[in-house]
XYZ file of C-alpha atoms in Angstrom:
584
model
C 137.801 -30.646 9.368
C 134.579 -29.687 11.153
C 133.414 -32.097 13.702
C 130.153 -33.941 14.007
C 128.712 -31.129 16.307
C 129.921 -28.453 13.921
C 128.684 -29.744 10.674
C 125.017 -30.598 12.225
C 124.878 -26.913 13.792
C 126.375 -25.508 9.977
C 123.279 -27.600 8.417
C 120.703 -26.304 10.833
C 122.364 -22.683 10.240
C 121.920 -23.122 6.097
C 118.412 -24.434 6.733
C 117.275 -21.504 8.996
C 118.850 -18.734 6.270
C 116.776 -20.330 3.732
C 113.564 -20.120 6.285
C 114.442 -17.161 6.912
C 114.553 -15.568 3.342
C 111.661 -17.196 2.556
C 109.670 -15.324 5.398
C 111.674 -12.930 4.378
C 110.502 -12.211 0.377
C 106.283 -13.494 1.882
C 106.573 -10.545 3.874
C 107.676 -8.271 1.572
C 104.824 -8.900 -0.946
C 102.017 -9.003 2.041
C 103.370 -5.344 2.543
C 102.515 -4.066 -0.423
C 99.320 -5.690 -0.249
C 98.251 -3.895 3.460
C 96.300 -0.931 4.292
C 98.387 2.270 4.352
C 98.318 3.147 7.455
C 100.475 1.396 9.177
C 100.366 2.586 12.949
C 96.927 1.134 12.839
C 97.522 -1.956 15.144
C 95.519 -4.129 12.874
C 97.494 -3.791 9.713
C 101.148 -4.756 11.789
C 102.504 -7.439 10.019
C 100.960 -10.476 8.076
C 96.692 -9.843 8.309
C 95.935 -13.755 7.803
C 95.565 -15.395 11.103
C 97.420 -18.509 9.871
C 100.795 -17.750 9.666
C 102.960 -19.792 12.257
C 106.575 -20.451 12.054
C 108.760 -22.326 13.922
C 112.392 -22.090 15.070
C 114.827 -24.892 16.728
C 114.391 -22.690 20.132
C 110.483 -23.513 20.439
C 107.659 -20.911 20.181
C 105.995 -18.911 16.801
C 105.078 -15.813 15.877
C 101.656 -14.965 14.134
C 101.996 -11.786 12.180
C 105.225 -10.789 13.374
C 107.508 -8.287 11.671
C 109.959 -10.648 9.938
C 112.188 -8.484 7.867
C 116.043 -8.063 8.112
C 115.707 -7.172 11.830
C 115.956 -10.436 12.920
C 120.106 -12.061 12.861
C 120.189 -15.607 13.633
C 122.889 -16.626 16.098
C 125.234 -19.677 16.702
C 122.660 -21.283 18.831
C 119.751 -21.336 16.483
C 118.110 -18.845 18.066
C 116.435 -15.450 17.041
C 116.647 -12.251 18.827
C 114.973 -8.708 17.685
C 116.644 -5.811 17.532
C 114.018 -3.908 19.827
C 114.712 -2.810 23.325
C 116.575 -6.074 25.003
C 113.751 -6.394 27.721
C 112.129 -8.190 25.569
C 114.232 -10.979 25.509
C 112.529 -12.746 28.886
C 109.254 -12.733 27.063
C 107.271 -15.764 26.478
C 107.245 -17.038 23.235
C 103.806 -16.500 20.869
C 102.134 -19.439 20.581
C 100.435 -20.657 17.171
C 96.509 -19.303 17.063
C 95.399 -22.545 14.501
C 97.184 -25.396 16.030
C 100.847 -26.386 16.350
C 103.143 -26.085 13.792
C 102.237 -28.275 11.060
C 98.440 -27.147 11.160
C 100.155 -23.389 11.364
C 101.776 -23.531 7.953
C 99.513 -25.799 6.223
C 96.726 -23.552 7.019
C 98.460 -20.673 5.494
C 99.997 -22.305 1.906
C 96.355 -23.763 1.882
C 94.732 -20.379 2.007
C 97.086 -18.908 -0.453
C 96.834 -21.991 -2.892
C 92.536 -21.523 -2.471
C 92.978 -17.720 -3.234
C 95.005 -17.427 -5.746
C 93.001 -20.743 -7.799
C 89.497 -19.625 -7.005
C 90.174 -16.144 -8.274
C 91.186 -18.275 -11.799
C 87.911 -20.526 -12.135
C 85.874 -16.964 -11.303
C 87.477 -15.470 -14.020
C 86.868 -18.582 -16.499
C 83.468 -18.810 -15.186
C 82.905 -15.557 -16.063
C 84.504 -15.557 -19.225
C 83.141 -18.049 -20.382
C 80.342 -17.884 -23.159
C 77.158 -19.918 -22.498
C 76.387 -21.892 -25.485
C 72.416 -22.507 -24.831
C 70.339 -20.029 -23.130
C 68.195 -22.526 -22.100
C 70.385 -24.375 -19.891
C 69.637 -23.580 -16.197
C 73.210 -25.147 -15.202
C 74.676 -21.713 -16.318
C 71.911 -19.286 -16.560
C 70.292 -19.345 -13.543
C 73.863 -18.690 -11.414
C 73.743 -15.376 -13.036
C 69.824 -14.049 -13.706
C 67.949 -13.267 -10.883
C 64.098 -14.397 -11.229
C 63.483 -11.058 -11.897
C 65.392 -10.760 -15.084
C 64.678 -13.581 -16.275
C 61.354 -13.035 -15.812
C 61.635 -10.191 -18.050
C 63.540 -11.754 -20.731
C 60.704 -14.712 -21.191
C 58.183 -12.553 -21.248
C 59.780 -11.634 -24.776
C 59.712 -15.158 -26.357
C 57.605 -15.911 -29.142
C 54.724 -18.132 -27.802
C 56.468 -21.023 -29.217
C 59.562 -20.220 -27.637
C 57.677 -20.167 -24.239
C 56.072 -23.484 -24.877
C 59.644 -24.768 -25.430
C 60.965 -22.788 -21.891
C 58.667 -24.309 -20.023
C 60.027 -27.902 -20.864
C 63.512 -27.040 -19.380
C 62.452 -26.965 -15.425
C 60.069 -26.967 -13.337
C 61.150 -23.597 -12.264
C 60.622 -21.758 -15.584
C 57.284 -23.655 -15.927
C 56.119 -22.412 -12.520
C 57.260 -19.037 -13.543
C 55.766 -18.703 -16.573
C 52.521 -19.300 -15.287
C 52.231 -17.761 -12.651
C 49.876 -14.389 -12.679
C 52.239 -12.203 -13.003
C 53.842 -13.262 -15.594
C 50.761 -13.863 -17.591
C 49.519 -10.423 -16.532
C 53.308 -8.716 -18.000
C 53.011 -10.726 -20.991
C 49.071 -9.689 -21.663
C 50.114 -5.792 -21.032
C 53.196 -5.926 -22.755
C 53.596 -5.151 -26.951
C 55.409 -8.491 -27.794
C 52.205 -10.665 -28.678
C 51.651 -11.630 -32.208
C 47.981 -12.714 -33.580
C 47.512 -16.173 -33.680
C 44.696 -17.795 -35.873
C 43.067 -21.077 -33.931
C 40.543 -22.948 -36.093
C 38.178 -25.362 -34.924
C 35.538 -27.774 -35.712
C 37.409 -30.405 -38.126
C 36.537 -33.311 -38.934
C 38.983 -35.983 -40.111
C 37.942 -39.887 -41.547
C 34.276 -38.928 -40.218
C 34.925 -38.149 -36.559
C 35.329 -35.126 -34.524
C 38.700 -35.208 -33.826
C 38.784 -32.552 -31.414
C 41.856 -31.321 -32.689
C 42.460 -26.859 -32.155
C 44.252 -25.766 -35.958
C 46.700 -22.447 -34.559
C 48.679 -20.779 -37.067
C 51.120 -18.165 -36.257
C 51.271 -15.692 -38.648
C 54.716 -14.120 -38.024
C 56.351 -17.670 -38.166
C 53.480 -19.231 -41.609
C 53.351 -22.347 -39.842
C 50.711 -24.950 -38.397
C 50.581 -26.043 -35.084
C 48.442 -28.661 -33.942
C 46.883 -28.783 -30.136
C 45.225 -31.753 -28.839
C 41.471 -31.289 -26.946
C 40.010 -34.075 -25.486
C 37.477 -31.908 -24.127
C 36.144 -31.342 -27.288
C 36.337 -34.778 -28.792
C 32.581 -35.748 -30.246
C 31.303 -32.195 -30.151
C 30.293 -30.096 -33.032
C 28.400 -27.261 -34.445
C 29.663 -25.248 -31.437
C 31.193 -21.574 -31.523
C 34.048 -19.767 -30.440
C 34.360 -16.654 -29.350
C 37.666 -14.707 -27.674
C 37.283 -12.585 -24.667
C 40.308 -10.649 -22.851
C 42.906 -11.377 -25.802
C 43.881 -14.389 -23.654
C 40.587 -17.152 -23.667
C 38.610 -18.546 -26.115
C 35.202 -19.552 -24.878
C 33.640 -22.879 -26.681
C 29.493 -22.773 -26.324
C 26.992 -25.192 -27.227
C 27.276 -27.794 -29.824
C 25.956 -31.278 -30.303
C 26.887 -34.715 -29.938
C 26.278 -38.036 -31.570
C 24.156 -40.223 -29.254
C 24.180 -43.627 -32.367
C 27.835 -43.245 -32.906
C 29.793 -41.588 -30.221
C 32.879 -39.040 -31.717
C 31.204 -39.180 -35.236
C 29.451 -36.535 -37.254
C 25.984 -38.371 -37.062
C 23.220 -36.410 -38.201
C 20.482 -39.078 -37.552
C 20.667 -39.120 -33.447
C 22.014 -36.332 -31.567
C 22.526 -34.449 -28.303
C 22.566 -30.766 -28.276
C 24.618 -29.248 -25.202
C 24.032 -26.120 -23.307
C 27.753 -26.244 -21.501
C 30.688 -23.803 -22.015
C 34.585 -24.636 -21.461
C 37.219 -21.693 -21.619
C 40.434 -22.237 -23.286
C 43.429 -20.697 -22.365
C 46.186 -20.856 -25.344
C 48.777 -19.619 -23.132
C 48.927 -22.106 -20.270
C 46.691 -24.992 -22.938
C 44.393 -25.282 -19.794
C 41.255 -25.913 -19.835
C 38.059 -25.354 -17.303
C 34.092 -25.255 -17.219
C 31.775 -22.116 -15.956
C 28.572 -22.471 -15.831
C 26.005 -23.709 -18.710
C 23.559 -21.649 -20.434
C 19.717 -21.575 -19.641
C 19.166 -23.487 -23.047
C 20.348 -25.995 -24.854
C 21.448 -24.781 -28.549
C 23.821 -25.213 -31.190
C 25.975 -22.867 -33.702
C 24.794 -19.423 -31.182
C 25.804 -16.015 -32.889
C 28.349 -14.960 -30.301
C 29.617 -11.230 -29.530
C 31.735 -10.434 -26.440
C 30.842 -6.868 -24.952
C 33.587 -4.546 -22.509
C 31.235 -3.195 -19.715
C 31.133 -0.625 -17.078
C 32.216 -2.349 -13.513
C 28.174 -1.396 -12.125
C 26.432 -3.747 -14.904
C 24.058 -6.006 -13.523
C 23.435 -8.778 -15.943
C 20.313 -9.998 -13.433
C 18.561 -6.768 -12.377
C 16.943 -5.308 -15.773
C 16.275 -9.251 -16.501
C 13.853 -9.314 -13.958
C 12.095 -6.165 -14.311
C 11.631 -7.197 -17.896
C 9.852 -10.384 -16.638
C 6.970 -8.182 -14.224
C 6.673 -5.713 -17.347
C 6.376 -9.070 -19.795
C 4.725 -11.812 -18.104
C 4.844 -14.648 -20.552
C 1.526 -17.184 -20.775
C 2.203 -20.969 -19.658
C 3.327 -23.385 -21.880
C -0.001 -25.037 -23.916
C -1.721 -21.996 -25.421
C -3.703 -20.664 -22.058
C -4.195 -17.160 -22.251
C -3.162 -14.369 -19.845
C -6.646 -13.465 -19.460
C -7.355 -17.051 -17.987
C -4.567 -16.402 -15.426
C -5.684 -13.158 -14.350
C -9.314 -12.411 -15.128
C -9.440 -9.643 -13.633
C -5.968 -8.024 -14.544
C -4.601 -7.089 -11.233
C -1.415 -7.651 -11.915
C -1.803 -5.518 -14.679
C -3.301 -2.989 -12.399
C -0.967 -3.494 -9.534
C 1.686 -3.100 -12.269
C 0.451 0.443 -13.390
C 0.176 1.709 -10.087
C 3.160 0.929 -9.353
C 4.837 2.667 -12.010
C 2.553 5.602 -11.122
C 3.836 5.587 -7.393
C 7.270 5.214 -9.214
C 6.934 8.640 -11.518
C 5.392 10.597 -8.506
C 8.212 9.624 -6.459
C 10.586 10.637 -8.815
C 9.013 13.951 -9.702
C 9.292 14.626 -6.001
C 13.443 13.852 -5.936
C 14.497 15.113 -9.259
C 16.905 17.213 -7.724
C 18.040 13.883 -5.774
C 18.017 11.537 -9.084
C 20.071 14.364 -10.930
C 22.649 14.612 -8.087
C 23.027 10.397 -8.221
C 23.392 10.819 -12.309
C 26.194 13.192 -11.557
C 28.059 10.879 -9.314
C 27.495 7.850 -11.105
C 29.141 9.191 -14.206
C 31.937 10.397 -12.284
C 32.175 6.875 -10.901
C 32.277 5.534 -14.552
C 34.909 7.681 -15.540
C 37.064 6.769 -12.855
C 36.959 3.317 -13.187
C 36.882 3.943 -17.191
C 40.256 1.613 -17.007
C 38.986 -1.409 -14.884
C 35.779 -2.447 -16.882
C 35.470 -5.976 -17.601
C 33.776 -8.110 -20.418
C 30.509 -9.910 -20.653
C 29.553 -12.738 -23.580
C 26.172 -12.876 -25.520
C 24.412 -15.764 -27.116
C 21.709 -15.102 -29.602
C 19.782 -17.707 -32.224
C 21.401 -20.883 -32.903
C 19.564 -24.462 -33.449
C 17.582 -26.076 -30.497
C 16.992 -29.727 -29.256
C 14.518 -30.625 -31.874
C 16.465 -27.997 -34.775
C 14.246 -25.136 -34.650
C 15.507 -21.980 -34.605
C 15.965 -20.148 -31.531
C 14.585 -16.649 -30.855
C 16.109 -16.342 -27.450
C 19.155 -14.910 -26.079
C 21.774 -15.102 -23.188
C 23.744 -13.089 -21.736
C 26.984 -14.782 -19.172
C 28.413 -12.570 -16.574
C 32.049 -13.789 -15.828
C 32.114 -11.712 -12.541
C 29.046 -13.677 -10.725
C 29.309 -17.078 -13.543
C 25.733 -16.582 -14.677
C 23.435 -16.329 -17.428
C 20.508 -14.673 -17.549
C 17.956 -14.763 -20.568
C 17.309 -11.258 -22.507
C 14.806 -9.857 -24.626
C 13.857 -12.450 -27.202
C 13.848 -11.499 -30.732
C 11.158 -10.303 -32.898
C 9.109 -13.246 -34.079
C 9.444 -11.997 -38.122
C 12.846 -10.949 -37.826
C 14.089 -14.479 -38.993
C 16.817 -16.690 -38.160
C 19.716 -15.080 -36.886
C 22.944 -15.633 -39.604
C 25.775 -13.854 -38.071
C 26.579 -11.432 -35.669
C 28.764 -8.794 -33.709
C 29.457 -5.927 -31.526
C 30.354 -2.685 -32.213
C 30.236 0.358 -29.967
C 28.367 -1.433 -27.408
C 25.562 -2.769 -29.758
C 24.860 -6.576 -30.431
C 24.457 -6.026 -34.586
C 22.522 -9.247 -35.652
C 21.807 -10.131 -39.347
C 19.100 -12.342 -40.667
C 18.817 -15.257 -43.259
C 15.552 -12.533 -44.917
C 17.868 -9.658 -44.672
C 16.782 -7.794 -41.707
C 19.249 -5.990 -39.058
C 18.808 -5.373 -35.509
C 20.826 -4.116 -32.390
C 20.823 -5.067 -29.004
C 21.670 -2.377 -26.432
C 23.900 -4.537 -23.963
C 23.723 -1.985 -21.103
C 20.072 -0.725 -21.485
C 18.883 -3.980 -22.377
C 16.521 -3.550 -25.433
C 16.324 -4.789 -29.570
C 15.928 -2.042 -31.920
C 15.426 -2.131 -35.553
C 17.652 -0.373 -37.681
C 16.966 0.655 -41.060
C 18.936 1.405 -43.302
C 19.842 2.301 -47.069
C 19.082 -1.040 -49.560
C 21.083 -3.547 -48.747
C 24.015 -4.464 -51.014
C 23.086 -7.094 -53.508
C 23.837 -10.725 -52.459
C 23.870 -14.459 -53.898
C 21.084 -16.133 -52.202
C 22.980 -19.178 -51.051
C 25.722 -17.309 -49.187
C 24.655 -15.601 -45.910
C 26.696 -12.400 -45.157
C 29.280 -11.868 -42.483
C 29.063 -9.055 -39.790
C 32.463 -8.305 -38.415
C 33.315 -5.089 -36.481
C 37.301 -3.123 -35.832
C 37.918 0.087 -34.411
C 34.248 1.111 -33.735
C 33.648 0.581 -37.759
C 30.518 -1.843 -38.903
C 31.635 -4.340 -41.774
C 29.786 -6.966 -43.977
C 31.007 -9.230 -46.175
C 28.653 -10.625 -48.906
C 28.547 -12.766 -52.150
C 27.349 -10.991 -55.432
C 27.201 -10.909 -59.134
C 29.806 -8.996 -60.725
C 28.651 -7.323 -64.137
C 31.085 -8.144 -67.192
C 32.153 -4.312 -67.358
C 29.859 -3.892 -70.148
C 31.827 -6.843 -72.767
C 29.722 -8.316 -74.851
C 30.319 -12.104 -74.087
C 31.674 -11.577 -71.017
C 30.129 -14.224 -68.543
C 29.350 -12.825 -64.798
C 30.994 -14.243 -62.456
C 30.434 -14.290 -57.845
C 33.096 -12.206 -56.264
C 32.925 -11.851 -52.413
C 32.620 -7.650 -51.550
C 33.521 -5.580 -48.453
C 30.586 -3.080 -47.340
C 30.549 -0.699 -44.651
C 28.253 0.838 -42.458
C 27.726 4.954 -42.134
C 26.491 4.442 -38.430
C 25.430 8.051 -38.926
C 23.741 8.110 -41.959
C 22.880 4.261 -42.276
C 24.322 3.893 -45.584
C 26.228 0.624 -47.236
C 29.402 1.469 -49.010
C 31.773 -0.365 -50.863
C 35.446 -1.074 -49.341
C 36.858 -3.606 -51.285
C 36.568 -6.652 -52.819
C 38.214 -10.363 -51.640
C 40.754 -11.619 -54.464
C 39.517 -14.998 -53.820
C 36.971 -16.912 -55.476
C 33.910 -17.302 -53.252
C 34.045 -21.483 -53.448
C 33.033 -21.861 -49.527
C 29.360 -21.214 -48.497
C 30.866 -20.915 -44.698
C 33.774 -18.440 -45.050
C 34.740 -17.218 -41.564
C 35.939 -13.927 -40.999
C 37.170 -12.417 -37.437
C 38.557 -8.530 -37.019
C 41.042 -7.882 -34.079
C 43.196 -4.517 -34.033
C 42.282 -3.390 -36.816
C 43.110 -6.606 -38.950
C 40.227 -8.235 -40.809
C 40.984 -12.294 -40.687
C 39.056 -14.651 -43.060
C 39.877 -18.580 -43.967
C 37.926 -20.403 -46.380
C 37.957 -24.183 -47.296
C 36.778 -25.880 -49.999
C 36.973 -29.356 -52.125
C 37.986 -29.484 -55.804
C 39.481 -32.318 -57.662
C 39.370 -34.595 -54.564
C 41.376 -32.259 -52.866
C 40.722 -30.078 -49.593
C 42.239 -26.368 -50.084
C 42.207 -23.783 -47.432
C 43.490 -20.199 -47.672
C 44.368 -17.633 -45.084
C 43.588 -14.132 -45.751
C 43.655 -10.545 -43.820
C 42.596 -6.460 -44.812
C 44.050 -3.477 -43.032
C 41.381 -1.761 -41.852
C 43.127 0.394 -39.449
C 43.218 3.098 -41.805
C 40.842 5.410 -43.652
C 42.473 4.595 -47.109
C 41.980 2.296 -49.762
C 42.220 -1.227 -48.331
C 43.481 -4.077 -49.793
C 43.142 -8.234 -48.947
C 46.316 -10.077 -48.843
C 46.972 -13.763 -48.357
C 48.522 -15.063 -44.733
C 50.148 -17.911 -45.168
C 51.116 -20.370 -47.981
C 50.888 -23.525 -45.979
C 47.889 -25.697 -45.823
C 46.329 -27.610 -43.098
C 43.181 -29.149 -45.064
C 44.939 -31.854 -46.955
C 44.531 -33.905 -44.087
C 40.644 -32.866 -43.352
C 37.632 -34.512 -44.467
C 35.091 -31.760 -46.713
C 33.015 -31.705 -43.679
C 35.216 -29.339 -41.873
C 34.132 -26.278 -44.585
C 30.483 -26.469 -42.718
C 31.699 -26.994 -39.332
C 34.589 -24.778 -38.883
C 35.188 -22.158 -36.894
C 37.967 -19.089 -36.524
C 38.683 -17.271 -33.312
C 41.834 -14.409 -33.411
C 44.379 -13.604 -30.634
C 47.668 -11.746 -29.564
C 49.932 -13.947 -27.876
């Protein structure tokens, strides 16, 4: 029988055998874990700073070699096999506290190690369900890539994105991102229709259909509520400029004809970030303006040529005096000429001079070839008292000014539609007479050119313009193909302008009926867009058409989309409309 002594000091013996194959079976596996080298004094023993463990004679060791060197003796204490001077050393004391902080610090560690490695690898693993959720996305996209995956979306997509945060709607409007998305290839067209009229007012409601997806999306304009007999015209791929139009004064937001306002301001529309804002207003007040936007050389001056046409045009004060009454005695006139003769002597004198600035300005046009910019022209239209307008505008967006050009001859007629091609501002009349406008030298000229293609009377033909090609679309009488009984019927043609030898040639011919007197058509890339709308049986109809004319082949009209927007549009909308194109 052991005594009390002997069976305490036998317990304490079991319990440090078990301590001691413990430390015994952690060292082993933090050995296979440490660097290589082990003469390196920083790899000797246990590398975690942590470890403390405590024996009945007092003291710890913190990364000490606790293998099978160390034989435990009767009195609970531990002695090392190493050289015995070591034995009147003072025992390590724990680095992280005393002995209950020592070795809870250390199973903590382990416990946080080994269970944070598991939640990385299930965070990792595991799938995200919506890519729009920011909880998950954003821990693993930098701003960069997703930057670049948004710029991808479908515009409707992107509309949708930019609900999610406030961090995705900050960076999807920011100017670079608008700037990747403008030079990037994933923009679709996008047809935007304005104008309608619903239960008699102007609802001031912007029609966009996206092609790729055939469907209808409606965008709200307060802006624009009230207004109409305005146009539209695109500028950049990216804005949509609104210009003129009248108002009701009787009836405010109604289409009143009796009592109206006619406007001279312009608002920009931005489809991509549905903003809004105002530049500055024209020099007169008209409505429906023929419209034509115009890429220009970065040395136009929209002001200077203006001016010089005033001094070599002096127009007579309103009332009917004569210029003769102003200046009996024509020295301006004189002044004028002698001027111009000081002029040609001067430049007779530095020809050499003049040729050497030609040369250097047209190397400074080729060189900034890629950073021209665009300029917007507004010619005709309706006045205050609805006369037609012979005047033109021209709006610089670089200094946000107009400035009045050349007016129109006074028998060319009232201007019907228009466009630019090649840098000329093609205008056609309601008597069928064509003219171009020079938009960097500043002058009309008459064009003449083969007959005209035949044309119903009560349709007015289109001028649209793609890839540097001239095209008109007009309403005529189609011959029965020579069957006796066969009634004529109106079919809507394609012509084309030789620019070269001014002839009219046929391209093709719409499949549609021609049932709309105000068929719009737009061209962009090399597309041809078109949307009539018309009334029958009660009913409002509206198709959606487009023509490849990117090509040199035969070219063929083909219908857009088989959903309809007019069924909830009063008839009104067929006169008021209007159709601007763009890639977003």
């Amino acid at each position: 029988m052991l005594s009390d002594g002997d069976a305490s000091l036998r317990r304490d013996f079991e319990a440090l055998t078990v301590s001691r194959r413990l430390v015994r079976t952690v060292s082993q596996k933090l050995r296979k874990k440490a660097t290589p080298d082990q003469d390196s004094p920083a790899n000797d023993g246990f590398s975690l700073k942590c470890l403390t463990l405590m024996g009945r004679g007092g003291g710890c060791k913190v990364g000490a070699d606790t293998g099978d060197d160390f034989v435990g003796d009767s009195g609970g204490r531990r002695r090392s096999s190493t050289s015995s001077d070591e034995a009147g050393r003072t025992p390590y004391k724990p680095i992280c506290g005393g002995e209950e902080t020592g070795v809870d610090c250390f199973f903590r560690e382990m416990f946080w190690k080994k269970h944070s490695s598991r939640r990385d690898l299930q965070i990792e693993a595991a799938p995200i369900a919506n890519p729009l959720d920011t909880s998950k996305l954003h821990i693993f996209l930098p701003d960069d890539i997703l930057e670049l995956c948004l710029v991808r979306l479908p515009l409707t997509s992107l509309m949708n994105a930019r609900l999610v945060c406030k961090k995705w709607k900050n960076l999807t409007t920011s100017p670079r991102f608008l700037t990747m998305r403008w030079e990037g290839l994933y923009r679709t067209p996008w047809l935007f229709l304005f104008g309608t009229v619903r239960d008699g007012y102007c609802s001031g409601e912007i029609h966009a259909l996206d092609t790729c997806q055939d469907k209808w999306h409606k965008i709200d304009a307060d802006i624009l509520k009230g207004r109409f007999m305005f146009s539209v015209q695109s500028v950049h791929d990216d804005e949509i400029y609104v210009v003129g139009g009248r108002s009701s004064l009787g009836q405010p937001g109604r289409l009143d004809w009796s009592s109206f306002k006619t406007h001279k301001g312009v608002t920009v529309f931005s489809p991509v970030t549905k903003s809004w804002r105002k530049v500055a207003s024209m020099r007169y007040a008209r409505s429906m303006p023929v419209l034509g936007a115009s890429e220009v050389g970065p040395d136009f001056n929209s002001g200077h040529l203006h001016h010089h046409q005033e001094r070599r045009f002096p127009r007579s004060r309103i009332g009917g005096v004569s210029d003769v009454y102003e200046d009996p005695h024509r020295l301006s006139l004189r002044r004028q000429y002698n001027e111009v003769s000081f002029m040609a002597n001067r430049k007779s004198h530095s020809h050499s001079h003049s040729q050497k600035s030609m040369r250097q300005r047209s190397s400074n046009w080729l060189n900034a070839k890629c950073s021209k910019r665009f300029v917007l022209i507004a010619v005709g239209g309706l006045g205050p008292w609805d006369e037609p307008l012979e005047s033109g505008e021209i709006y610089d967006p670089l200094t946000n000014k107009w400035s009045e050009i050349q007016r129109l001859p006074v028998d060319f007629g009232a201007v019907s539609s228009g466009v630019v091609c090649n840098g000329i501002f093609y205008v056609y009349s309601e008597i069928d007479k064509l003219m171009g406008y020079d938009i960097e030298r500043r002058f009309w000229m008459g064009i003449q050119t083969s007959p005209f293609p035949p044309r119903v009377l009560e349709y007015y033909p289109k001028l649209v313009a793609s890839n540097g090609r001239l095209f008109m679309l007009s309403v005529s009488w189609c011959e029965g193909d020579g069957r006796i009984g066969q009634r004529n019927k109106a079919v809507r043609k394609m012509w084309e302008l030789d620019l070269v030898y001014m002839n009219w040639s046929e391209v093709s011919v719409h499949p549609d009926a021609p049932m709309d007197w105000n068929a719009v058509f737009v061209a962009d890339r090399g597309q041809i867009y078109g949307i009539e709308m018309f009334k029958i049986f009660g009913q409002l109809l509206d198709f959606s058409t487009v023509c490849d004319v990117s090509g040199s082949g035969t070219t063929s009209w083909r219908h857009v989309s088989r959903s309809h927007v007019g069924h909830e549009l009063d008839a009104s909308s067929c006169m008021m409309k209007s159709l601007s194109v763009l890639h977003l």
